[in-house]
Short mmCIF file of C-alpha atoms in Angstrom, two decimals:
data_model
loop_
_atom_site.label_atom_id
_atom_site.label_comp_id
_atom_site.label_asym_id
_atom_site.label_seq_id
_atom_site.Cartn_x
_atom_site.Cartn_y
_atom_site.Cartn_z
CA UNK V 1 8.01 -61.00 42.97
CA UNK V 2 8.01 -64.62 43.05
CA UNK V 3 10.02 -66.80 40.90
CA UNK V 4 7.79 -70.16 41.17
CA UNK V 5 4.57 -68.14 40.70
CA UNK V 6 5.93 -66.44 37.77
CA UNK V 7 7.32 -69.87 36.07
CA UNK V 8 4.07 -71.24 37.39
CA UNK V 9 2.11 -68.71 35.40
CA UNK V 10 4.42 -68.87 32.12
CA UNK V 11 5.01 -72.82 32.26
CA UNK V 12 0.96 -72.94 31.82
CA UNK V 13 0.87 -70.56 28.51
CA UNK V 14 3.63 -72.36 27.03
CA UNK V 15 1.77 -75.89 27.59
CA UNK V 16 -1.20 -74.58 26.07
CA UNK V 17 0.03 -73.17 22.78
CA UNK V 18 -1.29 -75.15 19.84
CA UNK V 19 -2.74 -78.19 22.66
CA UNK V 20 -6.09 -77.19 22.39
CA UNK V 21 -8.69 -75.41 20.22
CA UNK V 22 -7.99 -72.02 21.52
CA UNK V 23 -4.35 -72.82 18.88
CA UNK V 24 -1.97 -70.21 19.81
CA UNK V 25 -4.67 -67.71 21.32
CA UNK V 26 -3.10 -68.43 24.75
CA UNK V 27 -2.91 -64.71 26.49
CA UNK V 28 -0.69 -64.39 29.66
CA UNK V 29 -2.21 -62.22 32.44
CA UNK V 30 -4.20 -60.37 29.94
CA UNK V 31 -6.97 -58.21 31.18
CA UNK V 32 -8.46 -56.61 28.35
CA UNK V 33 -5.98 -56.54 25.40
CA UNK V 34 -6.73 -55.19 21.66
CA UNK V 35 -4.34 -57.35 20.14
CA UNK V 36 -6.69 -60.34 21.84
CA UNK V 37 -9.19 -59.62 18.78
CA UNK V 38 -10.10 -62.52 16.74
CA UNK V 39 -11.70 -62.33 13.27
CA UNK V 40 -13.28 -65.55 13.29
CA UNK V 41 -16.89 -65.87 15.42
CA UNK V 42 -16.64 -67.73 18.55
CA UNK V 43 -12.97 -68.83 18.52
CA UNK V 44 -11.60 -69.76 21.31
CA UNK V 45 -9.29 -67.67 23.89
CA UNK V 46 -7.61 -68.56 26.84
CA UNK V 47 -6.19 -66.36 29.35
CA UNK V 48 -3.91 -67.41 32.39
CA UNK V 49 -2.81 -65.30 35.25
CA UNK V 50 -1.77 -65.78 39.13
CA UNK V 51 -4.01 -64.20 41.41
CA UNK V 52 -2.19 -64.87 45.08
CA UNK V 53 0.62 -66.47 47.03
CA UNK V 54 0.07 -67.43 50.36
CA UNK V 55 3.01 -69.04 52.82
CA UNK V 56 2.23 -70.14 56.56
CA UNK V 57 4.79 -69.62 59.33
CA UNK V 58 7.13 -72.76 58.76
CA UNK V 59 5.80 -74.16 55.90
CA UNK V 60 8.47 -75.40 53.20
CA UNK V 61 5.93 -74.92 50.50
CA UNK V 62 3.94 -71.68 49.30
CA UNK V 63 0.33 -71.80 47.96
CA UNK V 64 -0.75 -70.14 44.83
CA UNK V 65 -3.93 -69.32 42.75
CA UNK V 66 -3.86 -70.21 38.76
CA UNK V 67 -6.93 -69.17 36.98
CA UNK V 68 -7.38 -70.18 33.53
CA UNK V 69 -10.21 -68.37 31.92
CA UNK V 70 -11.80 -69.66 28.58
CA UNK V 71 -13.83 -68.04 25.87
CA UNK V 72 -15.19 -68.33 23.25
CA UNK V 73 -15.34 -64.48 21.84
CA UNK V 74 -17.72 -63.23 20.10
CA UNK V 75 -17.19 -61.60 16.74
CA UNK V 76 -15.96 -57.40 16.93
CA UNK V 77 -19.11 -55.32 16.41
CA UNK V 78 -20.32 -51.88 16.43
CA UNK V 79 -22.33 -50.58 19.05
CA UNK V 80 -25.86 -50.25 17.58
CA UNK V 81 -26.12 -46.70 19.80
CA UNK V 82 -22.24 -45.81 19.66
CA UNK V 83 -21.04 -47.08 16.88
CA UNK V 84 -17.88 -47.87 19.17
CA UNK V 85 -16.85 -51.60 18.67
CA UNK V 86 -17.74 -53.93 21.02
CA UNK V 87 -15.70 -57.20 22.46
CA UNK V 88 -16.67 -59.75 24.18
CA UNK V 89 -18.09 -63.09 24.93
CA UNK V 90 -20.91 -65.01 23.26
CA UNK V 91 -23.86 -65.84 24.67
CA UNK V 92 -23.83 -69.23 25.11
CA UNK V 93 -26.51 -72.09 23.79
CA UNK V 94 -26.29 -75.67 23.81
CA UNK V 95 -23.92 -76.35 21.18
CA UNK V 96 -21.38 -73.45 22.99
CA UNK V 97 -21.94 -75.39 26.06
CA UNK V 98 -20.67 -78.43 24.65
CA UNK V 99 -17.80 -76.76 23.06
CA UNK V 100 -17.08 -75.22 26.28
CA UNK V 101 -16.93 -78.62 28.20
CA UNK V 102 -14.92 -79.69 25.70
CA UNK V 103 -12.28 -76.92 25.54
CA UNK V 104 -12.09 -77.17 29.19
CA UNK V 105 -10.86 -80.96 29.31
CA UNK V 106 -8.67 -79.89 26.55
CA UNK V 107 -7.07 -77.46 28.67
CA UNK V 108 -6.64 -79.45 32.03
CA UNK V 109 -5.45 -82.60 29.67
CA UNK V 110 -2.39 -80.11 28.12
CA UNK V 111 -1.44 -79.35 31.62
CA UNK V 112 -0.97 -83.06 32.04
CA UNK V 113 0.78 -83.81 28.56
CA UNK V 114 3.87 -86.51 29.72
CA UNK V 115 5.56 -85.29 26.44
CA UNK V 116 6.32 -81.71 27.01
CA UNK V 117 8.71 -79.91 28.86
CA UNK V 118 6.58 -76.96 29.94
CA UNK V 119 3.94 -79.04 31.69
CA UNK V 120 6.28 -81.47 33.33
CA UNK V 121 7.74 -78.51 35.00
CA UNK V 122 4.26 -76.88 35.51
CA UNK V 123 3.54 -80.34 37.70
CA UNK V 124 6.99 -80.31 39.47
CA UNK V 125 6.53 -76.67 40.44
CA UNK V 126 3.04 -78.20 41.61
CA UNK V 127 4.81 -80.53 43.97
CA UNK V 128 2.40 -83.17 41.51
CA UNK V 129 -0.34 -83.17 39.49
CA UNK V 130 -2.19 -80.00 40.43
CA UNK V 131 -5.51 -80.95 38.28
CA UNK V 132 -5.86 -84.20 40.15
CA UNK V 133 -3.99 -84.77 43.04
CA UNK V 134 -6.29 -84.24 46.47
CA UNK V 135 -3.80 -82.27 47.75
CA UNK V 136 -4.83 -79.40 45.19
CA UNK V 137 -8.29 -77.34 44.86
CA UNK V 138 -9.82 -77.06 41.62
CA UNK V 139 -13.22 -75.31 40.80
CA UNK V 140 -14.65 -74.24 37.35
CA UNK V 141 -17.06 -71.54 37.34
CA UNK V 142 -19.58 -69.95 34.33
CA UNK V 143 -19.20 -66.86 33.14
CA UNK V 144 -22.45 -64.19 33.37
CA UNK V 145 -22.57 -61.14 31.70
CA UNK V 146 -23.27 -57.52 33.87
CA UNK V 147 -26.91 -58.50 32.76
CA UNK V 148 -26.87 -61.81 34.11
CA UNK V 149 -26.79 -63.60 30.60
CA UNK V 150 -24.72 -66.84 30.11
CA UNK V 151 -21.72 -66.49 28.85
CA UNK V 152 -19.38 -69.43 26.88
CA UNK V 153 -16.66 -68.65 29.10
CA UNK V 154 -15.67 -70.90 31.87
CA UNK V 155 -12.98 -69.50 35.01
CA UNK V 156 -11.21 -72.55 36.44
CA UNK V 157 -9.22 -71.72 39.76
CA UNK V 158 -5.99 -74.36 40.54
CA UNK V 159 -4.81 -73.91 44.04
CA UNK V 160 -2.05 -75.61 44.91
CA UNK V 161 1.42 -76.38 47.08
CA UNK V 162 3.75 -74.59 44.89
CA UNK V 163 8.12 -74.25 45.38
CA UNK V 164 9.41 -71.80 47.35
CA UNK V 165 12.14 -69.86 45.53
CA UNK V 166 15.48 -70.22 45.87
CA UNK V 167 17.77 -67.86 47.42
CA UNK V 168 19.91 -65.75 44.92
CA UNK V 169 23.47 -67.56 43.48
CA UNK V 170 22.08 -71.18 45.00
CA UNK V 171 21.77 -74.42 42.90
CA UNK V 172 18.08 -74.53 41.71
CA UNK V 173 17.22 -77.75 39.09
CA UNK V 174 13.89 -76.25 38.40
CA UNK V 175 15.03 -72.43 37.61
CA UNK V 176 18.05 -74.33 35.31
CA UNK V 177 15.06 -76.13 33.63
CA UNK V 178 12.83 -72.94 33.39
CA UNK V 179 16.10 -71.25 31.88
CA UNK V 180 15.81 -74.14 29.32
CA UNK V 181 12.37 -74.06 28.58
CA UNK V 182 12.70 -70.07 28.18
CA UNK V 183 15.89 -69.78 26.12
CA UNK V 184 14.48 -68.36 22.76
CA UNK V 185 11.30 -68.82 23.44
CA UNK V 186 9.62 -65.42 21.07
CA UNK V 187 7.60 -64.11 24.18
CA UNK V 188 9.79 -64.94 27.13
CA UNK V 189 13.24 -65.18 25.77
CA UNK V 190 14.02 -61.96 26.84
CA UNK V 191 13.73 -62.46 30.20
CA UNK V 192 16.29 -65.41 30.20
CA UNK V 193 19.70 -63.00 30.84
CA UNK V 194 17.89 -61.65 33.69
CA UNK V 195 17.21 -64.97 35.44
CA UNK V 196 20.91 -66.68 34.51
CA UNK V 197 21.87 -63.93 36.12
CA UNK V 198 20.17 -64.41 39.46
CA UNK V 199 21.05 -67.90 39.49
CA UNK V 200 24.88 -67.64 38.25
CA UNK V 201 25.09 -64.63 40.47
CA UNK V 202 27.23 -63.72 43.34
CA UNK V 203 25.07 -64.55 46.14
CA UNK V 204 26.19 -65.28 49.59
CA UNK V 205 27.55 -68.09 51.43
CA UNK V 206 26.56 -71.10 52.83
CA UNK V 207 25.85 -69.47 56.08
CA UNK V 208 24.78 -66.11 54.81
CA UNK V 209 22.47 -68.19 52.45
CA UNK V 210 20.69 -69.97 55.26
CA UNK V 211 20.05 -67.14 56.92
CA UNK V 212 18.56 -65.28 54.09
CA UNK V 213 16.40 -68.63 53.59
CA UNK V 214 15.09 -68.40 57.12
CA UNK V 215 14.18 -64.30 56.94
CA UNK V 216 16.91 -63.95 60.13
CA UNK V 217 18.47 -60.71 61.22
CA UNK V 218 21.99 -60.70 62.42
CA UNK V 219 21.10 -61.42 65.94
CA UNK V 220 18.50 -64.66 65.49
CA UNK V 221 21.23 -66.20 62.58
CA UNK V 222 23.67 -65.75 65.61
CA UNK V 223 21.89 -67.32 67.88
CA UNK V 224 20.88 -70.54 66.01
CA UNK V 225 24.83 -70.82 64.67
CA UNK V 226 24.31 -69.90 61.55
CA UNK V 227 26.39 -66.36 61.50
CA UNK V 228 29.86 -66.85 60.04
CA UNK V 229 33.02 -65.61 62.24
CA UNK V 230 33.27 -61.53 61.24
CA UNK V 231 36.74 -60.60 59.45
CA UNK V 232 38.40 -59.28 62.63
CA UNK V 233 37.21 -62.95 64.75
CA UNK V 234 38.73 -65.08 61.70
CA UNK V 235 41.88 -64.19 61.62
CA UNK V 236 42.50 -63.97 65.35
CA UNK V 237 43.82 -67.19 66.67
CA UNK V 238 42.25 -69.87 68.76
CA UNK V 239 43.12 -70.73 72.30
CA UNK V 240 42.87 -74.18 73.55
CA UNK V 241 41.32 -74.27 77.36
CA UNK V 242 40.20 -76.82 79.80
CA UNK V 243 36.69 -78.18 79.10
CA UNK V 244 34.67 -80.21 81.84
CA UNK V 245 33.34 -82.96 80.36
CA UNK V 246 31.33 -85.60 82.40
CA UNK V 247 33.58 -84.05 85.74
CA UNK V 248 37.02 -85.13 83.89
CA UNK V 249 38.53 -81.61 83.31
CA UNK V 250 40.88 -82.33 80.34
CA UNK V 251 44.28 -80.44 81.06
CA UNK V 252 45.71 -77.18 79.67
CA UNK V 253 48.44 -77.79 78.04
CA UNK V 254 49.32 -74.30 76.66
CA UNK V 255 49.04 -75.22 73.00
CA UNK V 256 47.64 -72.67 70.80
#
């Protein structure tokens, strides 16, 4: 699991609650959820979900998918063969299309709201401003129907240069201000003891740390310095000798 991806994914619904016209319709990873169901015709759903992480060798940042899907959902009905109940979109026309654009500016303009907490972080977990800056991708695509009809539902795809976690029991600002943001919160506050914990936790030294950060075994960590003296080399004491340096052999005076 990832840490920025998740806060990524959650920073996004909280930012969107009651900013646009889908009100507090704002479903996280939902696929295909009964409790989605709206009595009014055509009101407006969002969904948001993270589809992929992707880190190249070296890199000190990690690149992740957001989609944001929008709807507008048409109203429950009964099959006219099944009598089953039927969900989903409407068919669009020229006044849903409008609505649609609409929603969809609504939606990127929440994510870049100066005056809340949850999209601030959203953009610093961004590295930026992931719906403008050139650094990020953005593409919004129509939805179609298995039939191939229109739909008034729009998929928009961020990808952008996300934070890599941090390693367990390290200092993290943006996990202490995802803590924050979380903390009560009726949907996420329950995952808040969990995450104080990784971040309060006992986690491993300095060195151990480093190594951890880098993916190292014993051997490599060794090698580049990082890998701490073992118990039975720290307490065993340390014997001055003569070092050559520049051809002046500095001389052994027996000192321990």
């Amino acid at each position: 699991m990832s840490l920025a991806r998740m806060a990524l994914r959650i920073c996004a619904v909280i930012a969107l609650r009651d900013a646009t016209m889908a009100q507090e319709r704002v479903r996280d990873s939902a696929l295909s959820q009964l409790d989605a169901l709206v009595e009014e015709d055509r009101a407006p759903v969002i969904t948001v979900s993270t589809e992929s992480t992707e880190r190249k060798r070296g890199a000190q940042m990690q690149q992740t998918s957001l989609v944001l899907e929008l709807a507008l959902t048409a109203k429950p009905r009964p099959d006219e063969e099944t009598d089953e109940i039927v969900i989903g979109f409407a068919e669009t026309d020229a006044d849903l299309d409008l609505m649609l654009d609409l929603f969809e500016r609504e939606t990127l303009d929440a994510l870049a709201r100066p005056d809340s907490a949850a999209a601030d972080l959203f953009r610093t977990l961004c590295g930026g401003d992931a719906v403008n800056s050139p650094g990020s991708d953005y593409s919004s695509i129509r939805g179609v129907g298995a039939a191939g009809q229109r739909l008034a539902a729009r998929q928009i795809l961020l990808t952008a240069d996300t934070l890599l976690d941090p390693v367990r029991g390290e200092p993290c600002d943006w996990l202490e201000r995802f803590l924050d943001l979380i903390e009560g919160d009726p949907e996420y506050g329950a995952i808040h003891p969990l995450l104080s914990a990784f971040l309060a936790g006992s986690g491993p030294g300095a060195a151990f740390r480093e190594q951890a950060r880098l993916f190292l075994d014993a051997a490599g960590a060794k090698a580049l310095g990082l890998s701490p003296l073992a118990a039975n080399e720290a307490g065993a004491p340390v014997t001055l000798t003569r070092i050559a340096v520049g051809g002046v052999v500095a001389p052994d005076d027996g000192r321990e």
